[in-house]
Amino acid sequence: MHADHEHMPETSDTTRSGVSVLGLGKMGSALAEALLSAGHPTAVWNRTATKAGPLMDMGATLAATVAEAVAANPLVVVCLYDHASVRRNLDPVVEDLRGHTVLNLTTTTPGQARELAGWAAEHGIGYLDGAIMATPMMIGSREASILYSGPREIFDTHREILDVWATSTYDGADAGMASLFDLAMLSGMYVMFAGFLHGAALTGAAGVPTGEFARRATPFLAAMTEAFREFATVVDGRHYRVPGQSLEWTRPVFDLIARTSEEQGVDKTLITVLRDVAQRQIDAGHGADDLARLYEGLRHPAAAEEAA
Ligand code: FVH
């Protein structure tokens, strides 16, 4: 189901602490499988119990109810579809959870993570939030990364278990930080994916196979990520007037891409959204600033509207 475990650390002691896993979708199953492979006694629960079959073959214990899974171990790992499904399943067992630790690996917003952390604190439940930066296949390899936020003590206590799954990173006591980094990086990823697909649609309209476009675009886009560091220096210094590609210089390029989209019969929505953010900064008097000025337009949208 997932990557081999050879790359993960071996520990010499033979007693592994038990873990309960709620949610056996693609990711929950991969997490449970990695725990079992590492020798951790694992109790599993899933709404659709049949999904537990392969894990039971590996030695997992099937819990018939969420309460049974909670009772089985002090550490309860939750990997459900979304925040609502987490609340729906944890609320009824809140008293059973008292004194236990919930490690929530379900993708949520930072606000939802903080809400759950507050709920847990109110009821005497330990809470650590996690954000998985990996596919199920990658779980159990060093290439997988999982971010954690919440009490440092909980992170440290369970570190051996966390390191079974991935390279673990602690992002601080604020429970929302792991989700924030997760969603911020996903934003970068999806906007980049959309840009790639827009480019593929432009060339595709001229009969170019997407594979050919990918072959050409991949090294170019990879090289362009070098700009992140330069943007970071400009943005962190809040000094946007630097030699380089100014907004006024770049804005016509956005127009050219929009016009090319029209010529090719391709949707231009993505590039016009970007052009509009740039235009608002130009209208607010920042046209000579570096392209990195877009950060201010995104960070303070109301201010940009007012100034324009
Ligand atoms: N799969 C991935 O690549 C990504 C990587 C990054 C992190 N995500 C997040 O992990 C959470 C679980 O994702 P998943 O891939 O395991 O998702 P599914 O395979 O669709 O399984 C969903 C599980 O949630 C259960 N479930 C849904 N609604 C409810 C509910 N109301 N009550 C109880 N359980 C519920 C579902 O149960 P069932 O349909 O099998 O009965 C699955 O166990 C997710 O937050 C990703 O964003 C994965």
mmCIF file of N, CA, C and O in Angstrom, residues 44-106:
data_model
loop_
_atom_site.group_PDB
_atom_site.id
_atom_site.type_symbol
_atom_site.label_atom_id
_atom_site.label_comp_id
_atom_site.label_asym_id
_atom_site.label_seq_id
_atom_site.Cartn_x
_atom_site.Cartn_y
_atom_site.Cartn_z
ATOM 1 N N VAL A 44 -8.226 -0.315 15.290
ATOM 2 C CA VAL A 44 -8.738 0.520 14.203
ATOM 3 C C VAL A 44 -10.257 0.564 14.248
ATOM 4 O O VAL A 44 -10.925 -0.387 14.663
ATOM 5 N N TRP A 45 -10.779 1.721 13.820
ATOM 6 C CA TRP A 45 -12.230 1.871 13.672
ATOM 7 C C TRP A 45 -12.491 2.607 12.371
ATOM 8 O O TRP A 45 -11.771 3.547 12.019
ATOM 9 N N ASN A 46 -13.517 2.150 11.665
ATOM 10 C CA ASN A 46 -13.954 2.878 10.470
ATOM 11 C C ASN A 46 -15.463 2.749 10.354
ATOM 12 O O ASN A 46 -16.039 1.718 10.721
ATOM 13 N N ARG A 47 -16.098 3.821 9.868
ATOM 14 C CA ARG A 47 -17.563 3.783 9.685
ATOM 15 C C ARG A 47 -17.947 2.557 8.881
ATOM 16 O O ARG A 47 -18.883 1.831 9.217
ATOM 17 N N THR A 48 -17.208 2.323 7.797
ATOM 18 C CA THR A 48 -17.430 1.127 6.982
ATOM 19 C C THR A 48 -16.399 0.088 7.419
ATOM 20 O O THR A 48 -15.229 0.135 7.013
ATOM 21 N N ALA A 49 -16.845 -0.834 8.263
ATOM 22 C CA ALA A 49 -15.892 -1.731 8.946
ATOM 23 C C ALA A 49 -15.126 -2.641 7.978
ATOM 24 O O ALA A 49 -13.995 -3.043 8.271
ATOM 25 N N THR A 50 -15.717 -2.940 6.806
ATOM 26 C CA THR A 50 -15.057 -3.884 5.889
ATOM 27 C C THR A 50 -13.673 -3.398 5.455
ATOM 28 O O THR A 50 -12.821 -4.207 5.097
ATOM 29 N N LYS A 51 -13.456 -2.074 5.513
ATOM 30 C CA LYS A 51 -12.142 -1.551 5.086
ATOM 31 C C LYS A 51 -11.019 -1.978 6.017
ATOM 32 O O LYS A 51 -9.846 -1.817 5.694
ATOM 33 N N ALA A 52 -11.391 -2.516 7.191
ATOM 34 C CA ALA A 52 -10.359 -2.911 8.165
ATOM 35 C C ALA A 52 -9.743 -4.273 7.831
ATOM 36 O O ALA A 52 -8.714 -4.641 8.411
ATOM 37 N N GLY A 53 -10.339 -5.009 6.890
ATOM 38 C CA GLY A 53 -9.902 -6.380 6.587
ATOM 39 C C GLY A 53 -8.394 -6.541 6.419
ATOM 40 O O GLY A 53 -7.756 -7.308 7.157
ATOM 41 N N PRO A 54 -7.780 -5.825 5.459
ATOM 42 C CA PRO A 54 -6.335 -6.013 5.229
ATOM 43 C C PRO A 54 -5.498 -5.679 6.465
ATOM 44 O O PRO A 54 -4.467 -6.307 6.703
ATOM 45 N N LEU A 55 -5.960 -4.711 7.260
ATOM 46 C CA LEU A 55 -5.199 -4.338 8.464
ATOM 47 C C LEU A 55 -5.337 -5.408 9.544
ATOM 48 O O LEU A 55 -4.381 -5.699 10.265
ATOM 49 N N MET A 56 -6.532 -6.019 9.619
ATOM 50 C CA MET A 56 -6.714 -7.109 10.586
ATOM 51 C C MET A 56 -5.820 -8.292 10.209
ATOM 52 O O MET A 56 -5.269 -8.968 11.086
ATOM 53 N N ASP A 57 -5.656 -8.503 8.900
ATOM 54 C CA ASP A 57 -4.742 -9.570 8.460
ATOM 55 C C ASP A 57 -3.318 -9.302 8.939
ATOM 56 O O ASP A 57 -2.520 -10.211 9.115
ATOM 57 N N MET A 58 -3.000 -8.021 9.112
ATOM 58 C CA MET A 58 -1.651 -7.654 9.593
ATOM 59 C C MET A 58 -1.574 -7.641 11.115
ATOM 60 O O MET A 58 -0.523 -7.310 11.674
ATOM 61 N N GLY A 59 -2.720 -7.851 11.785
ATOM 62 C CA GLY A 59 -2.680 -7.908 13.245
ATOM 63 C C GLY A 59 -3.450 -6.815 13.955
ATOM 64 O O GLY A 59 -3.429 -6.750 15.194
ATOM 65 N N ALA A 60 -4.108 -5.938 13.202
ATOM 66 C CA ALA A 60 -4.876 -4.865 13.851
ATOM 67 C C ALA A 60 -6.089 -5.442 14.568
ATOM 68 O O ALA A 60 -6.646 -6.460 14.155
ATOM 69 N N THR A 61 -6.496 -4.745 15.629
ATOM 70 C CA THR A 61 -7.715 -5.128 16.350
ATOM 71 C C THR A 61 -8.828 -4.222 15.863
ATOM 72 O O THR A 61 -8.664 -2.997 15.822
ATOM 73 N N LEU A 62 -9.964 -4.808 15.501
ATOM 74 C CA LEU A 62 -11.080 -3.981 15.023
ATOM 75 C C LEU A 62 -11.934 -3.540 16.209
ATOM 76 O O LEU A 62 -12.415 -4.367 16.996
ATOM 77 N N ALA A 63 -12.125 -2.236 16.334
ATOM 78 C CA ALA A 63 -13.029 -1.711 17.359
ATOM 79 C C ALA A 63 -14.402 -1.547 16.712
ATOM 80 O O ALA A 63 -14.511 -1.017 15.601
ATOM 81 N N ALA A 64 -15.433 -2.000 17.411
ATOM 82 C CA ALA A 64 -16.783 -1.947 16.826
ATOM 83 C C ALA A 64 -17.357 -0.535 16.881
ATOM 84 O O ALA A 64 -18.210 -0.180 16.067
ATOM 85 N N THR A 65 -16.879 0.252 17.838
ATOM 86 C CA THR A 65 -17.393 1.622 17.982
ATOM 87 C C THR A 65 -16.219 2.569 18.219
ATOM 88 O O THR A 65 -15.120 2.134 18.590
ATOM 89 N N VAL A 66 -16.500 3.861 18.064
ATOM 90 C CA VAL A 66 -15.459 4.869 18.353
ATOM 91 C C VAL A 66 -15.065 4.759 19.825
ATOM 92 O O VAL A 66 -13.874 4.793 20.172
ATOM 93 N N ALA A 67 -16.056 4.589 20.696
ATOM 94 C CA ALA A 67 -15.776 4.496 22.138
ATOM 95 C C ALA A 67 -14.844 3.323 22.443
ATOM 96 O O ALA A 67 -13.926 3.441 23.268
ATOM 97 N N GLU A 68 -15.058 2.221 21.752
ATOM 98 C CA GLU A 68 -14.208 1.040 21.961
ATOM 99 C C GLU A 68 -12.765 1.340 21.520
ATOM 100 O O GLU A 68 -11.812 0.947 22.199
ATOM 101 N N ALA A 69 -12.639 2.045 20.414
ATOM 102 C CA ALA A 69 -11.294 2.404 19.925
ATOM 103 C C ALA A 69 -10.610 3.348 20.904
ATOM 104 O O ALA A 69 -9.417 3.216 21.181
ATOM 105 N N VAL A 70 -11.367 4.297 21.435
ATOM 106 C CA VAL A 70 -10.800 5.252 22.395
ATOM 107 C C VAL A 70 -10.333 4.513 23.646
ATOM 108 O O VAL A 70 -9.245 4.772 24.174
ATOM 109 N N ALA A 71 -11.155 3.575 24.113
ATOM 110 C CA ALA A 71 -10.818 2.844 25.350
ATOM 111 C C ALA A 71 -9.561 1.986 25.174
ATOM 112 O O ALA A 71 -8.854 1.704 26.145
ATOM 113 N N ALA A 72 -9.264 1.623 23.938
ATOM 114 C CA ALA A 72 -8.167 0.670 23.697
ATOM 115 C C ALA A 72 -6.782 1.255 23.959
ATOM 116 O O ALA A 72 -5.872 0.542 24.370
ATOM 117 N N ASN A 73 -6.604 2.574 23.715
ATOM 118 C CA ASN A 73 -5.261 3.163 23.808
ATOM 119 C C ASN A 73 -5.314 4.625 24.245
ATOM 120 O O ASN A 73 -6.282 5.329 23.939
ATOM 121 N N PRO A 74 -4.251 5.088 24.901
ATOM 122 C CA PRO A 74 -4.232 6.500 25.315
ATOM 123 C C PRO A 74 -4.052 7.462 24.138
ATOM 124 O O PRO A 74 -4.435 8.629 24.227
ATOM 125 N N LEU A 75 -3.458 6.984 23.042
ATOM 126 C CA LEU A 75 -3.270 7.856 21.870
ATOM 127 C C LEU A 75 -4.280 7.484 20.785
ATOM 128 O O LEU A 75 -4.319 6.335 20.326
ATOM 129 N N VAL A 76 -5.083 8.480 20.388
ATOM 130 C CA VAL A 76 -6.119 8.246 19.381
ATOM 131 C C VAL A 76 -5.802 9.105 18.152
ATOM 132 O O VAL A 76 -5.838 10.338 18.206
ATOM 133 N N VAL A 77 -5.463 8.447 17.062
ATOM 134 C CA VAL A 77 -5.147 9.140 15.818
ATOM 135 C C VAL A 77 -6.421 9.242 14.994
ATOM 136 O O VAL A 77 -7.125 8.242 14.789
ATOM 137 N N VAL A 78 -6.727 10.451 14.537
ATOM 138 C CA VAL A 78 -7.961 10.664 13.782
ATOM 139 C C VAL A 78 -7.601 11.080 12.361
ATOM 140 O O VAL A 78 -6.863 12.047 12.154
ATOM 141 N N CYS A 79 -8.102 10.330 11.376
ATOM 142 C CA CYS A 79 -7.852 10.687 9.969
ATOM 143 C C CYS A 79 -9.149 10.469 9.200
ATOM 144 O O CYS A 79 -9.318 9.471 8.497
ATOM 145 N N LEU A 80 -10.056 11.423 9.373
ATOM 146 C CA LEU A 80 -11.360 11.341 8.719
ATOM 147 C C LEU A 80 -11.416 12.324 7.560
ATOM 148 O O LEU A 80 -10.444 13.012 7.261
ATOM 149 N N TYR A 81 -12.571 12.408 6.947
ATOM 150 C CA TYR A 81 -12.711 13.193 5.717
ATOM 151 C C TYR A 81 -12.485 14.688 5.947
ATOM 152 O O TYR A 81 -11.725 15.340 5.236
ATOM 153 N N ASP A 82 -13.161 15.235 6.977
ATOM 154 C CA ASP A 82 -13.055 16.681 7.205
ATOM 155 C C ASP A 82 -13.383 17.017 8.672
ATOM 156 O O ASP A 82 -13.671 16.120 9.476
ATOM 157 N N HIS A 83 -13.327 18.302 8.974
ATOM 158 C CA HIS A 83 -13.553 18.767 10.344
ATOM 159 C C HIS A 83 -14.928 18.335 10.852
ATOM 160 O O HIS A 83 -15.051 17.891 12.001
ATOM 161 N N ALA A 84 -15.943 18.449 10.006
ATOM 162 C CA ALA A 84 -17.306 18.098 10.439
ATOM 163 C C ALA A 84 -17.382 16.627 10.830
ATOM 164 O O ALA A 84 -18.008 16.275 11.847
ATOM 165 N N SER A 85 -16.743 15.754 10.048
ATOM 166 C CA SER A 85 -16.814 14.330 10.392
ATOM 167 C C SER A 85 -16.023 14.039 11.665
ATOM 168 O O SER A 85 -16.373 13.125 12.425
ATOM 169 N N VAL A 86 -14.978 14.825 11.932
ATOM 170 C CA VAL A 86 -14.228 14.652 13.181
ATOM 171 C C VAL A 86 -15.131 15.010 14.365
ATOM 172 O O VAL A 86 -15.266 14.234 15.317
ATOM 173 N N ARG A 87 -15.763 16.193 14.291
ATOM 174 C CA ARG A 87 -16.639 16.596 15.402
ATOM 175 C C ARG A 87 -17.794 15.611 15.590
ATOM 176 O O ARG A 87 -18.146 15.262 16.706
ATOM 177 N N ARG A 88 -18.359 15.173 14.464
ATOM 178 C CA ARG A 88 -19.511 14.256 14.533
ATOM 179 C C ARG A 88 -19.142 12.960 15.277
ATOM 180 O O ARG A 88 -19.955 12.380 15.974
ATOM 181 N N ASN A 89 -17.893 12.529 15.131
ATOM 182 C CA ASN A 89 -17.507 11.256 15.739
ATOM 183 C C ASN A 89 -16.857 11.408 17.111
ATOM 184 O O ASN A 89 -16.915 10.475 17.919
ATOM 185 N N LEU A 90 -16.241 12.575 17.366
ATOM 186 C CA LEU A 90 -15.595 12.751 18.679
ATOM 187 C C LEU A 90 -16.536 13.329 19.731
ATOM 188 O O LEU A 90 -16.421 12.994 20.916
ATOM 189 N N ASP A 91 -17.448 14.179 19.317
ATOM 190 C CA ASP A 91 -18.366 14.796 20.299
ATOM 191 C C ASP A 91 -19.069 13.761 21.190
ATOM 192 O O ASP A 91 -19.090 13.915 22.410
ATOM 193 N N PRO A 92 -19.609 12.688 20.604
ATOM 194 C CA PRO A 92 -20.334 11.738 21.454
ATOM 195 C C PRO A 92 -19.449 10.979 22.449
ATOM 196 O O PRO A 92 -19.961 10.403 23.401
ATOM 197 N N VAL A 93 -18.106 10.989 22.223
ATOM 198 C CA VAL A 93 -17.237 10.220 23.132
ATOM 199 C C VAL A 93 -16.341 11.147 23.959
ATOM 200 O O VAL A 93 -15.287 10.730 24.454
ATOM 201 N N VAL A 94 -16.795 12.392 24.091
ATOM 202 C CA VAL A 94 -15.941 13.377 24.761
ATOM 203 C C VAL A 94 -15.525 12.934 26.159
ATOM 204 O O VAL A 94 -14.366 13.114 26.562
ATOM 205 N N GLU A 95 -16.416 12.321 26.882
ATOM 206 C CA GLU A 95 -16.061 11.894 28.250
ATOM 207 C C GLU A 95 -15.112 10.704 28.231
ATOM 208 O O GLU A 95 -14.235 10.586 29.077
ATOM 209 N N ASP A 96 -15.258 9.820 27.253
ATOM 210 C CA ASP A 96 -14.327 8.687 27.129
ATOM 211 C C ASP A 96 -12.913 9.180 26.801
ATOM 212 O O ASP A 96 -11.925 8.523 27.114
ATOM 213 N N LEU A 97 -12.857 10.330 26.125
ATOM 214 C CA LEU A 97 -11.548 10.837 25.685
ATOM 215 C C LEU A 97 -10.772 11.543 26.797
ATOM 216 O O LEU A 97 -9.563 11.752 26.669
ATOM 217 N N ARG A 98 -11.480 11.908 27.868
ATOM 218 C CA ARG A 98 -10.799 12.620 28.967
ATOM 219 C C ARG A 98 -9.548 11.832 29.396
ATOM 220 O O ARG A 98 -9.611 10.617 29.596
ATOM 221 N N GLY A 99 -8.403 12.523 29.461
ATOM 222 C CA GLY A 99 -7.144 11.867 29.858
ATOM 223 C C GLY A 99 -6.409 11.214 28.692
ATOM 224 O O GLY A 99 -5.279 10.766 28.856
ATOM 225 N N HIS A 100 -7.062 11.150 27.525
ATOM 226 C CA HIS A 100 -6.398 10.597 26.338
ATOM 227 C C HIS A 100 -5.794 11.746 25.516
ATOM 228 O O HIS A 100 -6.044 12.913 25.779
ATOM 229 N N THR A 101 -5.052 11.368 24.487
ATOM 230 C CA THR A 101 -4.515 12.372 23.559
ATOM 231 C C THR A 101 -5.079 12.112 22.176
ATOM 232 O O THR A 101 -5.038 10.970 21.682
ATOM 233 N N VAL A 102 -5.608 13.172 21.575
ATOM 234 C CA VAL A 102 -6.093 13.083 20.191
ATOM 235 C C VAL A 102 -5.029 13.685 19.280
ATOM 236 O O VAL A 102 -4.588 14.817 19.499
ATOM 237 N N LEU A 103 -4.641 12.920 18.283
ATOM 238 C CA LEU A 103 -3.746 13.434 17.244
ATOM 239 C C LEU A 103 -4.579 13.494 15.976
ATOM 240 O O LEU A 103 -4.932 12.467 15.396
ATOM 241 N N ASN A 104 -4.928 14.708 15.576
ATOM 242 C CA ASN A 104 -5.832 14.854 14.440
ATOM 243 C C ASN A 104 -5.058 15.130 13.154
ATOM 244 O O ASN A 104 -4.471 16.200 12.985
ATOM 245 N N LEU A 105 -5.088 14.172 12.237
ATOM 246 C CA LEU A 105 -4.370 14.310 10.966
ATOM 247 C C LEU A 105 -5.321 14.611 9.807
ATOM 248 O O LEU A 105 -4.923 14.600 8.648
ATOM 249 N N THR A 106 -6.571 14.869 10.152
ATOM 250 C CA THR A 106 -7.552 15.270 9.140
ATOM 251 C C THR A 106 -7.214 16.684 8.664
ATOM 252 O O THR A 106 -6.842 17.530 9.470
#
